[in-house]
Coordinates of C-alpha atoms in Angstrom, one line a residue:
M1 CA 132.2 82.7 96.5
R2 CA 132.3 82.4 92.7
L3 CA 134.4 79.5 91.4
P4 CA 137.6 80.3 89.4
T5 CA 137.1 79.9 85.7
I6 CA 138.8 76.5 85.4
G7 CA 137.1 75.2 88.5
R8 CA 133.8 76.5 87.3
L9 CA 134.2 74.8 83.9
A10 CA 135.0 71.5 85.7
F11 CA 131.9 72.0 87.9
L12 CA 129.7 72.7 84.9
L13 CA 131.0 69.6 83.0
A14 CA 130.2 67.5 86.0
H15 CA 126.9 69.1 86.9
S16 CA 125.6 70.7 83.7
P17 CA 121.8 70.6 83.6
F18 CA 121.5 69.8 79.9
V19 CA 118.1 69.7 78.3
H20 CA 117.4 66.0 78.3
S21 CA 114.8 66.2 75.5
L22 CA 112.9 68.7 73.5
G23 CA 109.9 68.1 75.7
P24 CA 107.1 65.9 74.3
S25 CA 107.6 64.9 70.7
V26 CA 103.9 64.5 70.2
C27 CA 101.0 66.1 72.1
T28 CA 97.9 63.9 72.7
P29 CA 94.4 64.9 73.6
A30 CA 93.3 64.7 77.2
P31 CA 91.1 61.7 78.1
G32 CA 87.6 62.4 76.7
S33 CA 88.8 65.4 74.7
T34 CA 89.1 65.7 70.9
V35 CA 91.3 68.8 71.1
T36 CA 95.0 68.1 70.4
P37 CA 97.4 70.4 72.2
V38 CA 100.2 71.9 70.1
L39 CA 103.9 72.2 70.8
I40 CA 104.9 75.6 72.0
N41 CA 108.2 77.1 73.0
Q42 CA 107.2 77.9 76.6
V43 CA 107.9 76.4 80.0
I44 CA 106.6 77.1 83.5
V45 CA 109.0 77.4 86.5
G46 CA 107.3 76.8 89.8
L47 CA 108.1 79.2 92.7
A48 CA 107.8 79.0 96.5
P49 CA 108.1 81.8 99.0
L50 CA 111.6 82.6 100.1
M51 CA 110.9 85.4 102.4
Y52 CA 108.3 88.0 103.4
G53 CA 109.8 91.2 104.4
R54 CA 110.5 94.9 103.6
V55 CA 113.3 94.0 101.1
D56 CA 113.7 95.6 97.7
P57 CA 117.3 95.8 96.4
I58 CA 116.1 97.7 93.2
I59 CA 114.1 100.5 94.9
A60 CA 115.6 100.6 98.3
P61 CA 119.2 99.2 98.0
G62 CA 120.9 98.9 101.4
H63 CA 117.8 99.9 103.3
A64 CA 114.5 98.6 104.5
S65 CA 111.9 99.1 101.8
A66 CA 108.7 101.0 102.5
H67 CA 106.4 97.9 102.3
V68 CA 106.4 94.2 102.6
H69 CA 107.1 92.0 99.6
L70 CA 106.7 88.3 98.9
G71 CA 110.1 87.3 97.6
M72 CA 110.9 84.1 95.7
G73 CA 114.1 82.6 94.3
G74 CA 117.8 82.6 95.3
S75 CA 118.7 82.6 99.0
N76 CA 120.9 85.7 98.6
W77 CA 117.9 88.0 98.1
G78 CA 118.5 91.0 100.4
P79 CA 118.7 94.7 100.6
S80 CA 122.0 94.9 98.8
M81 CA 122.8 92.9 95.7
E82 CA 125.5 93.1 93.0
E83 CA 125.7 91.5 89.6
D84 CA 126.7 88.0 90.8
T85 CA 124.9 88.1 94.2
A86 CA 121.9 86.0 93.1
L87 CA 124.1 83.4 91.3
D88 CA 126.0 82.8 94.5
S89 CA 122.9 81.7 96.4
S90 CA 123.3 78.5 98.3
C91 CA 119.8 77.3 97.3
T92 CA 116.7 78.5 95.4
S93 CA 113.0 78.3 96.0
T94 CA 112.4 77.9 92.3
Q95 CA 111.8 74.6 90.6
A96 CA 115.0 74.8 88.5
K97 CA 118.2 74.6 90.4
A98 CA 119.9 76.7 87.7
D99 CA 117.4 79.6 88.4
K100 CA 118.6 81.6 91.3
S101 CA 116.9 84.7 90.1
N102 CA 114.7 86.7 92.5
Y103 CA 111.1 87.6 91.9
W104 CA 109.1 89.8 94.2
T105 CA 105.7 91.5 94.4
P106 CA 103.7 93.3 97.2
R107 CA 102.0 91.2 99.8
L108 CA 98.2 91.3 99.9
S109 CA 96.4 92.0 103.2
F110 CA 92.8 91.8 104.5
K111 CA 91.5 94.8 106.3
S112 CA 88.8 93.9 108.8
P113 CA 85.4 95.6 108.1
Q114 CA 84.7 95.4 111.8
N115 CA 87.7 97.1 113.4
G116 CA 90.1 98.1 110.6
S117 CA 93.0 95.8 111.6
Y118 CA 95.1 94.0 109.0
I119 CA 96.1 90.4 108.5
S120 CA 98.0 88.8 105.6
V121 CA 96.3 86.8 102.9
A122 CA 97.6 83.4 102.1
A123 CA 99.4 83.1 98.7
T124 CA 98.5 79.6 97.5
Q125 CA 100.4 79.3 94.2
E126 CA 103.3 81.0 92.5
K127 CA 104.8 80.4 89.1
V128 CA 106.6 82.2 86.2
Y129 CA 106.2 81.5 82.5
Y130 CA 109.2 81.8 80.0
S131 CA 108.0 82.0 76.4
S132 CA 109.8 82.3 73.1
S133 CA 106.9 81.2 71.0
I134 CA 106.3 84.5 69.2
T135 CA 107.1 85.0 65.5
T136 CA 110.2 87.1 65.4
S137 CA 113.4 87.5 63.3
D138 CA 115.3 88.3 66.5
K139 CA 117.5 85.8 68.3
I140 CA 115.9 85.3 71.7
V141 CA 118.6 85.2 74.4
A142 CA 119.0 84.5 78.1
F143 CA 119.0 87.3 80.7
P144 CA 122.5 88.2 81.8
P145 CA 123.1 87.8 85.6
G146 CA 122.3 91.0 87.5
F147 CA 119.8 92.3 85.0
Q148 CA 117.0 94.1 86.8
M149 CA 113.4 95.0 85.9
L150 CA 110.4 96.6 87.6
T151 CA 107.0 96.6 85.9
G152 CA 103.9 98.4 87.2
D153 CA 103.6 101.6 89.1
P154 CA 103.3 101.3 93.0
Y155 CA 101.8 104.7 93.3
K156 CA 99.1 104.5 90.6
R157 CA 95.6 104.8 92.0
S158 CA 93.3 105.2 89.0
M159 CA 92.2 103.5 85.7
P160 CA 94.4 104.3 82.7
D161 CA 93.0 106.9 80.4
A162 CA 91.6 104.5 77.8
T163 CA 90.3 101.0 78.0
P164 CA 90.2 98.4 75.1
L165 CA 86.4 98.8 74.7
E166 CA 87.0 102.5 73.7
G167 CA 89.4 101.4 71.0
G168 CA 92.0 103.5 72.7
G169 CA 95.6 103.0 73.7
I170 CA 95.5 100.4 76.5
Y171 CA 96.3 96.9 75.3
L172 CA 96.1 93.9 77.7
G173 CA 99.0 92.1 76.2
R174 CA 102.7 92.5 75.5
D175 CA 102.7 93.6 71.8
S176 CA 103.4 97.3 71.8
G177 CA 102.4 97.4 68.1
Q178 CA 98.8 96.9 69.3
G179 CA 98.7 99.8 71.7
I180 CA 100.2 100.7 75.1
P181 CA 100.9 97.4 76.9
Q182 CA 99.2 97.1 80.2
P183 CA 101.9 95.1 82.1
V184 CA 99.9 94.3 85.3
Q185 CA 96.4 93.1 85.8
F186 CA 94.3 90.8 88.0
T187 CA 92.4 87.6 87.1
C188 CA 89.4 86.6 89.2
P189 CA 88.1 83.1 88.5
T190 CA 84.6 82.6 90.1
A191 CA 82.7 79.5 91.1
D192 CA 79.6 80.5 89.0
G193 CA 81.6 81.5 86.0
S194 CA 80.7 85.2 86.1
N195 CA 83.1 87.9 85.1
P196 CA 83.7 90.8 87.5
Y197 CA 85.4 92.6 84.6
A198 CA 82.7 92.1 82.0
K199 CA 81.9 95.8 81.8
Q200 CA 85.5 96.9 81.7
N201 CA 87.0 94.9 78.9
R202 CA 86.6 92.1 76.4
F203 CA 89.4 89.9 77.7
G204 CA 87.6 87.3 79.8
N205 CA 87.9 87.6 83.5
A206 CA 91.1 89.6 83.6
G207 CA 91.3 93.3 84.1
L208 CA 92.7 96.5 85.6
G209 CA 92.5 97.2 89.3
F210 CA 90.9 95.0 92.0
P211 CA 87.8 93.1 90.8
M212 CA 85.8 94.2 93.9
A213 CA 84.3 90.7 93.9
N214 CA 85.1 87.3 95.5
C215 CA 87.3 85.1 93.4
D216 CA 86.0 81.8 94.7
A217 CA 86.6 79.2 92.0
Y218 CA 87.9 76.0 93.4
T219 CA 91.6 75.8 94.3
T220 CA 92.4 79.2 92.7
G221 CA 91.9 82.7 94.1
L222 CA 92.6 86.4 93.2
R223 CA 95.6 86.3 90.8
Y224 CA 98.3 88.8 90.2
D225 CA 99.4 88.8 86.5
I226 CA 102.8 90.5 85.9
Y227 CA 104.1 90.8 82.3
Y228 CA 107.7 91.9 82.2
P229 CA 109.4 93.7 79.2
D230 CA 111.2 91.5 76.7
C231 CA 113.5 94.0 75.1
W232 CA 116.7 95.6 76.4
D233 CA 119.0 98.2 74.8
G234 CA 122.0 96.4 76.4
K235 CA 123.4 99.4 78.1
N236 CA 122.6 99.2 81.8
L237 CA 121.8 96.1 83.9
T238 CA 120.4 98.1 86.9
D239 CA 118.6 101.2 85.5
F240 CA 115.1 99.8 85.3
T241 CA 113.7 103.2 84.3
S242 CA 115.2 103.1 80.8
G243 CA 116.3 100.7 78.1
R244 CA 113.5 98.2 78.8
N245 CA 110.4 97.8 76.5
Y246 CA 108.0 95.4 74.9
S247 CA 108.5 93.9 71.5
S248 CA 106.3 95.1 68.6
T249 CA 104.8 94.1 65.4
A250 CA 104.5 97.7 64.2
G251 CA 106.2 98.1 60.8
T252 CA 107.5 94.6 60.6
K253 CA 107.2 92.0 57.8
N254 CA 105.0 88.9 58.3
S255 CA 103.7 90.2 61.7
E256 CA 107.1 89.6 63.2
Q257 CA 107.2 90.8 66.8
N258 CA 110.7 92.3 67.1
C259 CA 112.7 94.5 69.4
P260 CA 114.4 97.7 68.1
E261 CA 117.4 97.0 66.0
G262 CA 120.5 96.3 68.1
W263 CA 118.5 95.6 71.2
K264 CA 118.5 92.2 73.1
H265 CA 115.3 90.2 72.8
F266 CA 114.6 88.1 76.0
P267 CA 112.0 85.4 76.5
A268 CA 108.6 86.9 77.3
M269 CA 108.2 86.4 81.1
H270 CA 104.9 86.3 82.9
M271 CA 104.5 85.8 86.7
E272 CA 101.4 84.6 88.4
V273 CA 100.7 84.7 92.2
Y274 CA 97.3 83.4 93.6
W275 CA 95.9 84.7 96.9
D276 CA 93.1 83.0 98.8
I277 CA 90.6 85.8 99.4
D278 CA 87.7 83.4 99.5
S279 CA 88.8 82.0 102.9
F280 CA 87.7 85.3 104.5
A281 CA 84.2 84.9 103.0
R282 CA 84.1 81.2 104.1
S283 CA 85.1 82.1 107.7
G284 CA 82.4 84.8 107.9
V285 CA 84.7 87.8 108.5
W286 CA 83.9 89.2 105.0
N287 CA 80.5 89.3 103.3
P288 CA 81.2 90.0 99.6
A289 CA 77.5 90.9 99.0
S290 CA 77.4 93.8 101.6
D291 CA 80.9 94.7 102.9
P292 CA 83.2 97.1 101.0
W293 CA 86.2 95.7 99.3
P294 CA 88.6 94.7 102.2
F295 CA 91.8 93.8 100.5
E296 CA 94.8 96.1 100.1
L297 CA 98.3 95.9 98.5
A298 CA 101.2 96.3 101.0
Q299 CA 102.0 99.9 99.8
G300 CA 98.6 101.1 101.1
D301 CA 96.7 100.6 97.8
P302 CA 93.0 99.6 98.1
T303 CA 92.4 100.1 94.4
G304 CA 94.9 97.5 92.9
F305 CA 96.1 99.9 90.2
G306 CA 99.5 100.0 92.0
I307 CA 100.2 96.3 91.5
H308 CA 103.9 95.8 90.5
G309 CA 106.5 93.1 90.2
D310 CA 110.4 93.1 90.3
F311 CA 113.0 90.8 88.8
F312 CA 116.7 90.3 89.4
A313 CA 118.3 87.8 87.0
G314 CA 120.2 84.9 88.5
W315 CA 119.9 82.2 85.8
E316 CA 122.9 80.0 84.8
T317 CA 122.7 81.5 81.3
D318 CA 123.6 78.3 79.4
T319 CA 120.7 76.4 81.0
L320 CA 118.2 79.2 80.2
Q321 CA 119.5 79.5 76.7
N322 CA 119.1 75.7 76.2
L323 CA 115.5 76.0 77.3
I324 CA 114.9 78.9 75.0
D325 CA 116.4 77.1 72.0
E326 CA 115.3 73.5 72.5
C327 CA 112.4 73.1 74.9
K328 CA 108.9 72.7 73.5
T329 CA 105.9 71.7 75.6
C330 CA 102.2 70.9 74.9
D331 CA 100.3 74.2 74.7
G332 CA 103.1 75.7 76.8
D333 CA 101.4 74.2 79.9
N334 CA 104.3 71.9 81.0
E335 CA 106.6 72.7 83.8
V336 CA 110.4 73.0 83.4
D337 CA 111.0 69.4 84.4
A338 CA 109.6 68.4 81.0
C339 CA 112.9 69.5 79.5
L340 CA 115.5 69.4 82.3
D341 CA 117.0 66.3 83.8
A342 CA 115.5 65.3 87.1
S343 CA 118.9 65.8 88.9
V344 CA 118.7 69.6 88.3
I345 CA 115.0 70.0 89.3
N346 CA 114.1 70.9 92.9
T347 CA 111.5 68.8 94.6
N348 CA 108.7 70.6 96.4
D349 CA 110.4 69.9 99.7
E350 CA 113.7 71.4 98.4
M351 CA 111.9 74.5 97.1
N352 CA 110.1 74.8 100.5
A353 CA 113.2 74.3 102.5
C354 CA 115.1 77.2 100.8
T355 CA 114.3 80.2 103.1
V356 CA 115.9 83.3 104.6
P357 CA 114.7 85.4 107.5
S358 CA 113.6 89.0 107.0
P359 CA 116.4 91.4 107.8
V360 CA 113.9 93.9 109.4
D361 CA 113.1 93.1 113.0
E362 CA 109.3 93.9 113.2
P363 CA 106.0 92.1 113.5
I364 CA 104.5 91.3 110.2
W365 CA 102.2 88.4 111.1
G366 CA 98.9 88.0 112.8
W367 CA 96.5 90.9 113.3
L368 CA 98.2 94.3 113.1
E369 CA 96.9 97.8 113.6
N370 CA 98.6 99.0 110.4
Q371 CA 100.3 97.6 107.4
P372 CA 104.1 97.1 108.2
G373 CA 106.2 99.9 106.8
C374 CA 105.4 103.6 106.2
N375 CA 102.9 103.6 103.4
K376 CA 99.5 104.7 104.7
P377 CA 96.3 103.8 102.8
Q378 CA 95.9 106.2 99.8
P379 CA 92.8 105.4 97.7
G380 CA 93.4 108.0 95.0
P381 CA 92.4 108.8 92.3
K382 CA 95.5 111.0 92.4
E383 CA 98.9 109.4 92.3
A384 CA 99.9 108.2 95.8
V385 CA 102.6 110.2 97.5
Q386 CA 105.8 108.3 98.1
A387 CA 106.3 107.8 101.8
T388 CA 109.5 108.9 103.5
C389 CA 110.3 106.2 106.1
E390 CA 112.2 106.6 109.3
E391 CA 115.1 104.2 108.8
A392 CA 114.2 100.7 110.0
G393 CA 117.1 98.7 111.4
L394 CA 118.4 95.8 109.4
S395 CA 118.9 93.1 112.0
A396 CA 118.1 89.5 112.9
P397 CA 114.4 89.1 113.8
T398 CA 113.3 88.3 117.3
T399 CA 111.7 85.1 118.4
Q400 CA 108.0 85.5 118.8
H401 CA 106.7 82.2 120.0
T402 CA 104.6 81.9 123.1
D403 CA 106.5 81.0 126.3
I404 CA 104.6 78.4 128.4
P405 CA 105.6 77.9 132.1
G406 CA 106.9 74.4 132.6
W407 CA 107.6 73.9 128.9
T408 CA 110.5 74.7 126.7
Y409 CA 110.0 75.9 123.1
Q410 CA 112.0 73.7 120.7
G411 CA 111.3 75.3 117.3
C412 CA 109.0 75.1 114.3
Y413 CA 109.0 71.7 112.7
M414 CA 107.2 70.0 109.8
D415 CA 104.8 67.6 111.3
Y416 CA 104.4 65.4 108.2
V417 CA 107.8 64.6 106.7
N418 CA 107.9 61.5 104.6
Y419 CA 104.3 60.7 105.7
E420 CA 105.4 60.5 109.3
R421 CA 104.0 62.5 112.3
L422 CA 106.5 64.0 114.7
L423 CA 104.5 62.6 117.6
P424 CA 103.4 59.1 116.6
S425 CA 99.7 58.6 117.3
A426 CA 100.3 55.2 119.0
T427 CA 102.0 57.0 121.9
G428 CA 99.9 60.2 122.2
T429 CA 96.6 61.9 121.7
S430 CA 95.2 65.1 120.2
A431 CA 92.5 67.7 120.4
S432 CA 91.2 70.6 118.3
L433 CA 88.2 72.9 118.0
P434 CA 85.6 73.4 119.4
N435 CA 88.1 73.4 122.3
P436 CA 89.7 76.8 122.8
V437 CA 93.1 75.7 121.7
T438 CA 96.0 78.0 122.7
P439 CA 99.6 77.0 123.6
E440 CA 98.6 77.3 127.3
W441 CA 95.5 75.1 126.8
C442 CA 97.5 72.5 124.9
A443 CA 100.1 72.5 127.7
G444 CA 97.4 71.8 130.3
F445 CA 95.8 69.1 128.1
C446 CA 99.1 67.3 127.4
S447 CA 100.4 67.5 131.0
G448 CA 97.1 66.4 132.5
T449 CA 96.8 69.5 134.7
G450 CA 94.3 71.5 132.7
T451 CA 91.2 73.0 134.2
A452 CA 89.7 74.8 131.3
D453 CA 86.9 72.4 130.3
D454 CA 85.8 68.8 130.7
V455 CA 87.9 67.6 127.7
Q456 CA 91.0 69.1 129.2
K457 CA 90.2 67.8 132.7
A458 CA 89.6 64.3 131.3
Q459 CA 93.2 64.1 130.0
T460 CA 95.0 62.4 132.8
T461 CA 98.2 61.0 131.1
G462 CA 101.2 63.3 131.5
Y463 CA 102.8 63.6 128.1
K464 CA 106.2 65.2 127.7
W465 CA 105.9 66.5 124.1
M466 CA 103.3 68.8 122.6
L467 CA 102.6 70.4 119.2
V468 CA 100.3 73.3 118.3
E469 CA 99.5 73.8 114.6
Y470 CA 97.0 74.9 112.0
S471 CA 95.7 77.7 114.4
Y472 CA 93.5 75.3 116.4
Q473 CA 95.1 71.8 116.8
C474 CA 96.9 70.3 119.8
F475 CA 98.9 67.1 119.8
C476 CA 100.6 65.3 122.7
G477 CA 103.0 62.4 122.8
N478 CA 105.8 60.6 124.7
T479 CA 107.8 59.6 121.6
I480 CA 109.2 61.9 119.0
L481 CA 110.8 61.1 115.7
Q482 CA 114.6 61.0 115.7
L483 CA 114.7 63.7 112.9
V484 CA 114.8 66.4 115.5
K485 CA 118.1 65.2 117.0
S486 CA 120.2 67.2 114.5
P487 CA 118.0 70.0 113.3
S488 CA 119.0 72.3 110.5
N489 CA 117.1 74.6 108.2
T490 CA 116.0 71.9 105.7
A491 CA 112.9 69.9 105.2
A492 CA 115.0 66.7 105.5
T493 CA 115.4 67.2 109.2
G494 CA 112.0 68.9 109.7
L495 CA 113.0 72.2 111.2
V496 CA 111.7 75.2 109.2
V497 CA 112.3 78.8 110.0
G498 CA 109.3 81.1 109.9
M499 CA 106.6 78.7 108.9
C500 CA 104.9 78.8 112.3
N501 CA 103.2 82.1 111.8
S502 CA 99.4 81.4 112.2
V503 CA 97.6 83.2 115.0
C504 CA 95.5 81.0 117.3
T505 CA 91.8 80.9 116.5
A506 CA 91.1 81.1 120.2
D507 CA 93.5 84.0 120.9
Q508 CA 94.6 86.3 118.1
T509 CA 97.7 87.5 120.1
Q510 CA 99.3 84.1 120.1
I511 CA 100.9 81.8 117.5
C512 CA 99.6 78.2 117.0
G513 CA 102.0 76.7 114.5
G514 CA 101.4 77.1 110.8
S515 CA 98.8 76.3 108.2
N516 CA 100.5 74.6 105.3
G517 CA 98.2 71.8 104.2
G518 CA 99.8 68.4 104.2
Y519 CA 103.2 69.8 105.4
S520 CA 101.7 71.1 108.7
P521 CA 104.3 73.3 110.3
A522 CA 104.0 72.9 114.1
S523 CA 105.3 74.7 117.2
L524 CA 107.1 72.1 119.2
Y525 CA 107.4 72.2 123.0
S526 CA 109.0 69.8 125.6
L527 CA 107.9 69.3 129.2
D528 CA 110.5 70.7 131.6
G529 CA 112.1 68.0 133.8
A530 CA 111.2 65.2 131.4
D531 CA 113.9 63.1 129.8
N532 CA 114.0 64.9 126.4
S533 CA 117.5 63.8 125.4
S534 CA 116.3 63.1 121.9
S535 CA 115.7 66.8 121.2
T536 CA 117.8 69.9 120.9
K537 CA 117.5 72.5 123.7
E538 CA 118.2 75.4 121.5
K539 CA 115.6 78.1 121.2
R540 CA 114.4 78.5 117.6
V541 CA 112.9 81.4 115.7
S542 CA 109.3 80.5 115.0
H543 CA 107.7 83.6 113.6
L544 CA 109.7 84.3 110.4
H545 CA 107.4 83.4 107.6
R546 CA 108.3 80.6 105.2
H547 CA 106.2 78.0 103.5
A548 CA 104.9 76.6 100.3
H549 CA 101.4 77.9 100.4
A550 CA 100.4 78.8 104.0
H551 CA 100.2 82.1 105.7
D552 CA 98.0 83.6 108.4
R553 CA 94.5 82.0 108.5
P554 CA 91.5 84.3 108.6
L555 CA 89.8 84.2 111.9

């Protein structure tokens, strides 16, 4: 519930996230560089996934949306949202605790060249830039709570009529005085420095539509670039189809980039989401040199022209206004913690711990025959036809872990909290590929009853705990950390809802924990009949996706 005015004022006085500095007062060159960065009015807010699901309160309010989105931000994101809904969130997966806004964009999937089945691509990094660095005579102001935007056209399947090389109307930027802004595009960093878009435009390695090439630069991937409008006529918070536009230098003095007179001028917002398409080439299931482009946006778009992004404002407006007015960072590359006090910044663990389950009960992980939802592949070039969905039920998702005879599933837990393993190595053992690890194989290995191969037969100690994780790893032990005694949906106690979503390398129909780098979400089981008093006996949902940067692994 929202606090009464007096109570809210008292709360803000006690907890106000004042800007603790203007950011760096001086920018210094990086070691070995002679280039000195300059101070810019821009900050970066880190994001982490909140939910994957068919949720879109702007396009499909009160219903299941037609395709799966990656949603980030405040925990109240759902099919139905009112003006203050986001502000009332109990947590946020953004870096700034004062930012309970919601950001969402279509999930990316890989379509197998061998059999046409789909599996989700791992999103490896998400962030949003807030910039007020342009030259303008306007007062740049914070978004009001409940303000909504959608940029991009989900049904577009062809190149815009003119490209920058033709001197025509398409402008890859946000100054409408330079042409028609192209609000969505892709960036494709490559290991060899080549530019997949070289023949399309003069703007480096960014362009319109999918690059149709592997984006294999180290630690990056195929990047969504979403540029949101920065002008609003102030008339309607929810009608995203009108009253939103991009600022312009056309007809202004001194190249000022202004909004129309009487309109609100917001900070320029730019969202980036990276997707690890190179993992499919590394694993051998995609040959970029010979296979057709295998990636598809969730709404059945194999062209990429239908990329889009949504925004529902949920900032504490005083905090965002302070950042707009006061915060300067070096070349605009600093994160929001450069200007906000540490007490109002979420740690990575806090961001990752903020999660909500999808309200649509359906399988969306592992290998699927079709993309979830009701949008079939439509390659164009004509506009795609908007699908009419049969109503999907909004309900609690089902548990989709693998039941193992003789073992009780305990839940999905982080296996590396505070640098500690759930099953200390001093009391256990482990195995991984080339063994054909599945939950059943791991159970046989840990109980000493396995018959699958020599490694499994050689395991004679009967352990009472087991973990499967990272698609192909098995761990056993007789001692488990006490953090599982009182599990809750926070990283502090280890339990995480939905992060165990990776299909087993040895059996694509089963789940073998998650694949989240150092955090290592793991499916935890206890041996029936053993003294497991230190654990909870409650069954837990393991297949609702949630993690910092881990999704299904390519097989």
